[in-house]
CSV table of C-alpha atoms in Angstrom, one decimal:
chain,number,residue,atom,x,y,z
A,1,MET,CA,-53.5,22.0,56.8
A,2,GLU,CA,-51.3,21.1,53.9
A,3,LYS,CA,-54.2,19.8,51.8
A,4,LYS,CA,-56.1,23.0,52.5
A,5,LYS,CA,-53.2,25.1,51.3
A,6,LYS,CA,-52.9,23.1,48.1
A,7,LYS,CA,-56.6,23.4,47.4
A,8,THR,CA,-56.3,27.2,47.9
A,9,ASN,CA,-53.4,27.5,45.4
A,10,LEU,CA,-55.4,25.5,42.8
A,11,THR,CA,-58.4,27.7,43.3
A,12,GLN,CA,-56.2,30.8,42.8
A,13,THR,CA,-54.8,29.3,39.6
A,14,LEU,CA,-58.2,28.5,38.2
A,15,THR,CA,-59.4,32.0,39.1
A,16,LEU,CA,-56.4,33.4,37.2
A,17,THR,CA,-57.3,31.3,34.2
A,18,LEU,CA,-60.9,32.6,34.2
A,19,THR,CA,-60.0,36.3,34.7
A,20,LEU,CA,-57.0,36.8,32.3
A,21,PRO,CA,-57.2,36.7,28.5
A,22,ASP,CA,-55.6,33.7,26.9
A,23,ASP,CA,-52.8,35.7,25.3
A,24,VAL,CA,-51.8,37.2,28.6
A,25,ILE,CA,-51.7,33.7,30.2
A,26,GLU,CA,-49.5,32.5,27.4
A,27,GLU,CA,-47.1,35.4,27.9
A,28,ILE,CA,-46.8,34.6,31.6
A,29,LEU,CA,-46.3,30.9,31.0
A,30,LEU,CA,-43.6,31.6,28.4
A,31,ARG,CA,-41.5,33.2,31.1
A,32,LEU,CA,-41.6,30.2,33.6
A,33,PRO,CA,-38.9,27.5,33.9
A,34,VAL,CA,-39.4,24.1,32.2
A,35,LYS,CA,-39.8,22.2,35.4
A,36,SER,CA,-42.7,24.5,36.4
A,37,LEU,CA,-44.4,24.1,33.0
A,38,VAL,CA,-44.2,20.3,33.1
A,39,ARG,CA,-46.1,20.4,36.4
A,40,PHE,CA,-48.6,23.0,35.2
A,41,LYS,CA,-49.7,20.7,32.4
A,42,CYS,CA,-51.9,19.1,35.1
A,43,VAL,CA,-53.7,22.3,36.1
A,44,CYS,CA,-56.4,22.2,33.4
A,45,LYS,CA,-57.0,20.9,29.8
A,46,SER,CA,-56.4,24.3,28.2
A,47,TRP,CA,-53.0,24.7,29.9
A,48,PHE,CA,-52.1,21.1,28.9
A,49,SER,CA,-53.0,21.8,25.3
A,50,LEU,CA,-51.1,25.1,25.2
A,51,ILE,CA,-47.9,23.9,26.8
A,52,SER,CA,-47.9,20.7,24.6
A,53,LYS,CA,-47.9,22.7,21.4
A,54,PRO,CA,-44.7,22.6,19.4
A,55,GLN,CA,-44.9,26.3,18.7
A,56,PHE,CA,-45.2,27.1,22.4
A,57,ALA,CA,-42.1,25.0,23.1
A,58,LYS,CA,-40.1,26.8,20.4
A,59,SER,CA,-41.2,30.2,21.6
A,60,HIS,CA,-40.3,29.2,25.2
A,61,PHE,CA,-36.8,28.1,24.1
A,62,ASP,CA,-36.2,31.2,22.0
A,63,LEU,CA,-37.5,33.7,24.5
A,64,ALA,CA,-36.1,32.3,27.7
A,65,VAL,CA,-34.6,35.1,29.8
A,66,ALA,CA,-32.8,32.8,32.2
A,67,PRO,CA,-32.6,29.3,30.7
A,68,THR,CA,-31.8,26.4,33.1
A,69,HIS,CA,-28.7,24.4,32.5
A,70,ARG,CA,-28.0,21.1,34.1
A,71,LEU,CA,-25.1,18.7,34.5
A,72,LEU,CA,-25.8,15.1,33.5
A,73,THR,CA,-23.5,12.4,34.8
A,74,ASP,CA,-23.7,8.7,34.7
A,75,TYR,CA,-23.1,6.1,37.5
A,76,LYS,CA,-20.5,3.6,36.5
A,77,ARG,CA,-22.0,0.8,38.6
A,78,ASN,CA,-25.7,1.6,37.7
A,79,ARG,CA,-26.6,1.2,34.1
A,80,SER,CA,-30.2,2.4,34.5
A,81,LEU,CA,-29.8,5.8,36.1
A,82,VAL,CA,-28.1,9.2,35.6
A,83,GLY,CA,-27.7,12.1,37.9
A,84,SER,CA,-28.9,15.6,37.0
A,85,ILE,CA,-27.9,18.8,38.9
A,86,GLU,CA,-28.8,22.4,38.1
A,87,ILE,CA,-25.5,24.3,37.7
A,88,ASP,CA,-26.8,27.9,37.5
A,89,ALA,CA,-28.4,27.7,40.9
A,90,GLY,CA,-26.9,27.1,44.4
A,91,ASP,CA,-26.5,23.7,45.9
A,92,SER,CA,-29.5,22.4,44.0
A,93,ALA,CA,-31.1,18.9,44.5
A,94,LEU,CA,-29.6,15.9,42.7
A,95,LEU,CA,-32.2,14.2,40.5
A,96,HIS,CA,-31.9,10.6,39.6
A,97,LEU,CA,-33.3,10.0,36.1
A,98,ALA,CA,-34.1,6.6,34.5
A,99,VAL,CA,-32.1,6.1,31.3
A,100,PRO,CA,-34.2,5.0,28.2
A,101,TYR,CA,-33.2,1.8,26.5
A,102,PRO,CA,-34.3,0.6,23.1
A,103,PRO,CA,-36.9,-2.2,23.2
A,104,SER,CA,-34.4,-4.9,22.1
A,105,CYS,CA,-31.7,-3.7,24.5
A,106,SER,CA,-31.1,-5.3,27.9
A,107,VAL,CA,-30.4,-2.7,30.7
A,108,TYR,CA,-28.3,-5.2,32.6
A,109,ARG,CA,-26.2,-6.4,29.7
A,110,ASN,CA,-25.6,-3.2,27.8
A,111,LYS,CA,-23.9,-0.1,29.1
A,112,PHE,CA,-24.9,3.2,27.6
A,113,GLU,CA,-22.6,6.1,26.6
A,114,ILE,CA,-23.5,9.8,26.6
A,115,LEU,CA,-22.4,11.1,23.1
A,116,GLY,CA,-23.7,14.6,22.8
A,117,SER,CA,-26.4,17.2,23.7
A,118,CYS,CA,-28.2,19.9,21.8
A,119,ARG,CA,-31.3,22.1,22.5
A,120,GLY,CA,-32.3,20.0,25.5
A,121,PHE,CA,-31.8,16.6,23.9
A,122,ILE,CA,-29.2,14.0,24.9
A,123,LEU,CA,-27.6,11.5,22.4
A,124,LEU,CA,-27.1,8.1,23.9
A,125,GLY,CA,-25.3,5.1,22.4
A,126,TYR,CA,-25.3,1.5,23.6
A,127,HIS,CA,-22.2,-0.7,23.5
A,128,LYS,CA,-23.7,-4.0,22.5
A,129,ASN,CA,-26.5,-2.7,20.3
A,130,ASP,CA,-26.8,-1.0,16.9
A,131,ASN,CA,-29.2,1.7,18.3
A,132,LEU,CA,-28.7,5.3,19.3
A,133,MET,CA,-31.3,7.1,21.4
A,134,LEU,CA,-32.3,10.8,21.4
A,135,TRP,CA,-33.8,11.7,24.8
A,136,ASN,CA,-35.2,14.9,26.4
A,137,PRO,CA,-34.7,14.4,30.1
A,138,SER,CA,-37.0,17.3,30.9
A,139,THR,CA,-40.1,15.9,29.2
A,140,GLY,CA,-39.1,12.2,28.9
A,141,ALA,CA,-39.5,12.3,25.1
A,142,GLN,CA,-37.3,9.7,23.3
A,143,LYS,CA,-36.6,8.4,19.8
A,144,PRO,CA,-34.5,5.3,19.0
A,145,ILE,CA,-32.4,5.5,15.9
A,146,LEU,CA,-30.8,2.5,14.2
A,147,ARG,CA,-27.1,3.2,13.9
A,148,SER,CA,-25.2,3.0,10.6
A,149,HIS,CA,-23.4,-0.4,10.4
A,150,ASN,CA,-19.9,-1.6,9.6
A,151,TYR,CA,-17.8,0.8,11.7
A,152,TYR,CA,-15.5,0.5,14.7
A,153,SER,CA,-16.9,2.6,17.5
A,154,GLU,CA,-13.8,2.7,19.7
A,155,ARG,CA,-12.2,5.2,17.3
A,156,ALA,CA,-15.4,7.0,16.2
A,157,LEU,CA,-16.1,10.7,16.6
A,158,TYR,CA,-19.7,11.6,17.4
A,159,GLY,CA,-21.7,14.8,17.0
A,160,PHE,CA,-25.2,15.9,17.5
A,161,GLY,CA,-26.3,19.3,16.2
A,162,TYR,CA,-29.0,21.5,14.9
A,163,ASP,CA,-29.1,23.5,11.6
A,164,ALA,CA,-31.4,26.5,12.0
A,165,SER,CA,-31.5,27.2,8.3
A,166,THR,CA,-33.2,23.8,7.6
A,167,ASP,CA,-34.8,23.4,11.1
A,168,ASP,CA,-33.2,19.9,11.2
A,169,TYR,CA,-31.2,17.9,13.7
A,170,SER,CA,-28.3,15.8,12.6
A,171,ILE,CA,-26.2,13.0,14.1
A,172,ILE,CA,-22.6,12.8,12.8
A,173,MET,CA,-20.2,9.9,13.0
A,174,ILE,CA,-16.6,9.9,11.7
A,175,PHE,CA,-15.0,6.4,11.9
A,176,SER,CA,-12.4,4.2,10.5
A,177,GLY,CA,-13.4,1.8,7.8
A,178,ASP,CA,-10.2,-0.3,8.1
A,179,ARG,CA,-9.5,-1.8,11.5
A,180,ALA,CA,-6.0,-2.9,10.5
A,181,SER,CA,-4.6,0.4,9.3
A,182,TRP,CA,-6.9,3.1,10.6
A,183,GLU,CA,-6.1,5.1,7.5
A,184,THR,CA,-9.5,5.2,5.7
A,185,TYR,CA,-12.2,7.2,7.4
A,186,THR,CA,-15.9,7.6,6.6
A,187,ILE,CA,-18.4,10.2,7.6
A,188,VAL,CA,-22.1,9.3,8.0
A,189,PHE,CA,-24.8,11.8,9.0
A,190,PHE,CA,-28.4,11.2,10.0
A,191,SER,CA,-31.2,13.7,9.3
A,192,LEU,CA,-34.1,13.6,11.6
A,193,LYS,CA,-36.4,15.2,9.0
A,194,THR,CA,-35.7,12.5,6.4
A,195,ASN,CA,-35.1,9.8,9.0
A,196,SER,CA,-32.2,8.5,7.0
A,197,TRP,CA,-28.4,8.1,6.9
A,198,THR,CA,-26.1,9.5,4.3
A,199,ARG,CA,-22.6,8.2,3.8
A,200,ILE,CA,-19.4,10.0,2.6
A,201,GLY,CA,-16.7,7.3,2.2
A,202,ASN,CA,-12.9,7.3,1.8
A,203,ILE,CA,-12.3,10.9,2.9
A,204,ASP,CA,-8.9,12.5,3.4
A,205,PHE,CA,-8.5,12.4,7.1
A,206,PRO,CA,-4.9,13.1,8.2
A,207,TYR,CA,-5.7,12.9,11.9
A,208,TRP,CA,-5.1,10.5,14.7
A,209,VAL,CA,-8.3,9.6,16.6
A,210,THR,CA,-7.4,8.0,19.9
A,211,PRO,CA,-9.8,5.6,21.5
A,212,LYS,CA,-12.6,7.0,23.7
A,213,ARG,CA,-11.0,10.5,23.9
A,214,TYR,CA,-12.4,13.8,22.6
A,215,ARG,CA,-15.2,11.8,20.9
A,216,SER,CA,-18.1,14.3,21.3
A,217,GLY,CA,-18.4,17.3,19.1
A,218,VAL,CA,-19.1,20.9,20.3
A,219,LEU,CA,-21.7,22.8,18.4
A,220,LEU,CA,-21.1,26.4,17.3
A,221,ASN,CA,-22.0,28.5,14.3
A,222,GLY,CA,-23.8,25.6,12.6
A,223,ALA,CA,-20.7,23.3,12.8
A,224,LEU,CA,-19.5,20.5,15.2
A,225,HIS,CA,-16.0,20.7,16.5
A,226,TRP,CA,-13.6,18.1,17.8
A,227,LEU,CA,-10.1,18.4,19.4
A,228,ILE,CA,-7.9,15.7,17.9
A,229,PHE,CA,-4.3,15.3,16.7
A,230,SER,CA,-2.7,15.6,13.3
A,231,LYS,CA,-0.5,12.8,12.0
A,232,GLY,CA,2.4,15.0,11.2
A,233,GLN,CA,5.8,15.0,12.9
A,234,PRO,CA,5.6,15.8,15.7
A,235,ILE,CA,2.0,14.8,16.4
A,236,SER,CA,0.2,18.1,17.3
A,237,PRO,CA,-3.3,19.0,18.5
A,238,VAL,CA,-5.8,20.5,16.1
A,239,ILE,CA,-9.5,21.4,16.0
A,240,ILE,CA,-11.6,20.0,13.1
A,241,ALA,CA,-15.0,21.3,12.2
A,242,PHE,CA,-17.9,19.7,10.3
A,243,ASP,CA,-20.3,22.2,8.8
A,244,LEU,CA,-23.9,20.8,9.1
A,245,LYS,CA,-25.2,22.8,6.1
A,246,GLU,CA,-22.3,22.3,3.7
A,247,ARG,CA,-21.4,18.9,5.1
A,248,SER,CA,-17.7,19.5,4.8
A,249,LEU,CA,-14.7,19.4,7.1
A,250,SER,CA,-12.3,22.2,7.8
A,251,GLU,CA,-9.4,22.7,10.2
A,252,ILE,CA,-8.9,25.3,13.0
A,253,PRO,CA,-5.4,25.6,14.6
A,254,VAL,CA,-5.2,25.7,18.4
A,255,PRO,CA,-3.5,28.6,20.2
A,256,CYS,CA,0.3,28.5,19.5
A,257,LYS,CA,1.2,28.3,23.2
A,258,VAL,CA,-1.0,25.3,24.1
A,259,PHE,CA,0.7,22.0,25.0
A,260,ILE,CA,-1.6,19.0,24.9
A,261,PRO,CA,0.0,15.6,25.6
A,262,VAL,CA,-1.4,12.9,23.3
A,263,PHE,CA,-2.1,10.3,26.0
A,264,TYR,CA,-3.7,12.6,28.6
A,265,ASP,CA,-7.1,14.2,29.0
A,266,ASN,CA,-6.3,17.6,30.3
A,267,CYS,CA,-8.1,19.8,27.7
A,268,HIS,CA,-11.5,20.1,26.2
A,269,LEU,CA,-13.5,22.4,23.9
A,270,ALA,CA,-16.4,24.5,25.1
A,271,VAL,CA,-18.5,27.5,24.0
A,272,ILE,CA,-18.1,30.4,26.4
A,273,GLY,CA,-19.8,33.7,25.7
A,274,GLY,CA,-20.6,32.6,22.1
A,275,CYS,CA,-16.9,31.9,21.4
A,276,LEU,CA,-15.1,28.6,20.7
A,277,SER,CA,-12.9,28.1,23.8
A,278,LEU,CA,-10.2,25.7,24.9
A,279,CYS,CA,-10.0,24.8,28.6
A,280,CYS,CA,-6.8,23.2,30.0
A,281,TRP,CA,-5.9,22.1,33.4
A,282,PRO,CA,-2.6,20.6,34.8
A,283,ILE,CA,-1.7,16.9,34.8
A,284,TYR,CA,-0.3,15.4,38.0
A,285,SER,CA,1.3,12.0,38.5
A,286,ASP,CA,0.8,9.9,41.6
A,287,SER,CA,4.1,11.2,43.0
A,288,ASP,CA,2.5,14.7,43.1
A,289,SER,CA,-0.4,13.6,45.2
A,290,ASP,CA,1.0,15.0,48.5
A,291,SER,CA,2.3,18.2,47.0
A,292,ASP,CA,0.9,21.5,48.3
A,293,SER,CA,1.2,23.3,45.0
A,294,ASP,CA,-2.0,24.8,43.6
A,295,ALA,CA,-3.4,24.0,40.2
A,296,LYS,CA,-3.6,26.5,37.3
A,297,ILE,CA,-6.5,26.6,34.9
A,298,LYS,CA,-6.0,28.3,31.5
A,299,ILE,CA,-8.9,29.1,29.1
A,300,TRP,CA,-8.4,30.5,25.6
A,301,MET,CA,-11.3,32.0,23.7
A,302,MET,CA,-11.4,32.5,19.9
A,303,GLU,CA,-12.9,36.0,19.8
A,304,GLU,CA,-13.3,35.9,16.0
A,305,TYR,CA,-14.4,32.5,14.6
A,306,LYS,CA,-11.8,30.7,12.6
A,307,VAL,CA,-9.2,33.4,13.0
A,308,GLN,CA,-6.2,32.0,14.8
A,309,SER,CA,-4.7,35.4,15.8
A,310,SER,CA,-7.9,36.0,17.7
A,311,TRP,CA,-7.2,33.3,20.3
A,312,THR,CA,-7.0,35.2,23.6
A,313,GLU,CA,-5.9,33.8,27.0
A,314,SER,CA,-9.0,35.0,28.8
A,315,ILE,CA,-8.6,33.1,32.1
A,316,ASN,CA,-5.3,32.1,33.8
A,317,LEU,CA,-6.0,31.4,37.4
A,318,THR,CA,-4.7,29.5,40.4
A,319,THR,CA,-7.2,27.4,42.2
A,320,PRO,CA,-7.4,27.4,46.0
A,321,HIS,CA,-5.9,24.4,47.8
A,322,ILE,CA,-9.3,23.6,49.4
A,323,ALA,CA,-10.7,23.0,45.9
A,324,SER,CA,-8.0,20.3,45.2
A,325,LYS,CA,-5.3,20.8,42.6
A,326,TYR,CA,-7.1,18.2,40.4
A,327,ILE,CA,-9.8,20.6,39.5
A,328,MET,CA,-11.3,20.1,36.0
A,329,PRO,CA,-13.6,22.7,34.4
A,330,ILE,CA,-16.9,21.3,33.3
A,331,SER,CA,-19.1,24.3,32.5
A,332,PHE,CA,-19.6,28.0,32.9
A,333,THR,CA,-22.6,29.9,34.3
A,334,LYS,CA,-24.0,33.1,32.7
A,335,ASP,CA,-21.7,35.1,35.1
A,336,LEU,CA,-18.6,33.2,33.9
A,337,VAL,CA,-18.4,31.2,37.1
A,338,ILE,CA,-16.4,28.0,36.6
A,339,VAL,CA,-18.2,24.8,37.5
A,340,GLY,CA,-15.8,21.9,38.0
A,341,SER,CA,-15.0,18.7,39.8
A,342,ASN,CA,-12.1,18.0,42.2
A,343,ALA,CA,-10.3,14.8,42.8
A,344,GLU,CA,-12.9,13.6,45.3
A,345,GLY,CA,-15.6,14.0,42.7
A,346,LYS,CA,-17.2,17.0,44.4
A,347,LEU,CA,-18.8,19.7,42.4
A,348,ILE,CA,-17.2,23.1,43.0
A,349,LYS,CA,-17.7,26.6,41.7
A,350,LEU,CA,-14.9,29.2,41.3
A,351,ASN,CA,-15.0,32.8,40.1
A,352,ASP,CA,-12.7,34.1,37.3
A,353,LYS,CA,-10.0,34.9,40.0
A,354,GLY,CA,-9.9,31.3,41.2
A,355,GLU,CA,-11.7,32.0,44.5
A,356,LEU,CA,-13.9,29.2,45.8
A,357,LEU,CA,-17.5,30.2,45.8
A,358,GLU,CA,-19.2,26.9,46.6
A,359,LEU,CA,-18.2,23.3,47.4
A,360,SER,CA,-21.2,21.1,46.7
A,361,LYS,CA,-22.4,18.2,48.8
A,362,HIS,CA,-23.0,16.2,45.7
A,363,THR,CA,-20.4,13.8,44.3
A,364,VAL,CA,-20.4,13.6,40.5
A,365,ARG,CA,-17.4,11.2,40.3
A,366,ILE,CA,-16.1,12.7,37.1
A,367,PHE,CA,-12.5,11.7,37.9
A,368,LYS,CA,-13.6,8.3,39.2
A,369,GLU,CA,-13.9,5.1,37.1
A,370,SER,CA,-14.1,7.0,33.8
A,371,SER,CA,-17.5,8.4,34.5
A,372,GLN,CA,-19.1,10.6,31.9
A,373,TYR,CA,-20.7,14.1,32.1
A,374,PHE,CA,-22.5,16.4,29.8
A,375,THR,CA,-24.3,19.7,30.3
A,376,TYR,CA,-27.7,20.4,28.7
A,377,ARG,CA,-30.3,23.1,28.7
A,378,GLU,CA,-33.8,22.2,29.8
A,379,SER,CA,-36.4,22.5,27.1
A,380,LEU,CA,-39.9,21.5,26.1
A,381,LEU,CA,-38.8,20.9,22.4
A,382,SER,CA,-40.0,17.9,20.4
A,383,LEU,CA,-38.1,16.2,17.6
A,384,PRO,CA,-39.4,16.7,14.0
A,385,ARG,CA,-40.8,13.2,13.7
A,386,GLU,CA,-42.6,13.6,17.0
A,387,ILE,CA,-44.2,16.8,15.8
A,388,GLY,CA,-45.5,15.2,12.7
A,389,GLU,CA,-46.9,12.3,14.6
A,390,ASN,CA,-48.6,14.6,17.2
A,391,GLU,CA,-50.1,16.8,14.6
A,392,GLY,CA,-51.6,13.7,12.8
A,393,ARG,CA,-53.5,12.6,15.8
């Protein structure tokens, strides 16, 4: 019965292909989610050819009415898999995806690190190898990139962004050139169009980059942003921005009322509603573990870019006890629903009043064993070098 049903569906699809004009078929396909289009490549040769075109992928990305966003999280004890969950939907299925490794890189001897995401691509780094990897989890497309040498990665800032004015992707690294003093910093950036690194050395960098914290940049308005600390007295938090077009650094003050302890991870940057935002959640010690007090989440949004007076405390909510006071905001849906993780590693959703909407059955382990997470938007996009290679075939 099942085989007969599948055969009927295929017959209906082929009939649709024969009866509708090509431009109408394209308009219909442009409105489908990525996961459906990946499957529909197998329907017929004409659909495979259409969906595989770089221009179709670009149009699909630009015209998407309801883009799909997913949460990607690693498994501390499994170096070959990541978990992927759709965050806009309900309790969606957890996908297990194989992580790509460079040819010279052993899966069992080399842990990967998620360093950024942009337009459907994930930037991966490998601890015992000089390679980076760009990977589209939706299509499986991947591109290894030889990393710039002579830097110390434990105090490096990473960024992965896209400049629409040049239609180019860039990888940014800011790192110390002097392991003893940590005073001299260098910026290197990789252009996918030119397939080369450019170095800016000995820059004025009066900031404290703590190991393995706030390492990945947030992309907004053609610039990558990091939350770090100034070297003044007292040490204070600050946001720095690297403009991808101008290739220059600037500074953005944080909201005046924000307190961020230097040695704790209780804040991160995000883009909410097209605004640079700062999400903060409380810090509890082990002695607070049995307390019944609820957690408070505060979110500031910079309503006018680079204008400090435009910082607005948009969300100040108390989370329900059932959600666990150790709630950490991860992402936000189109309806400003907060997606987070509790102390047990469960994915939860709250509305802007702090009311629990959903407690997922999936365990993402964000609080456990220093696991990593990143959100990404599904896309069919190809990288510039891939496009050139495909067009030459």
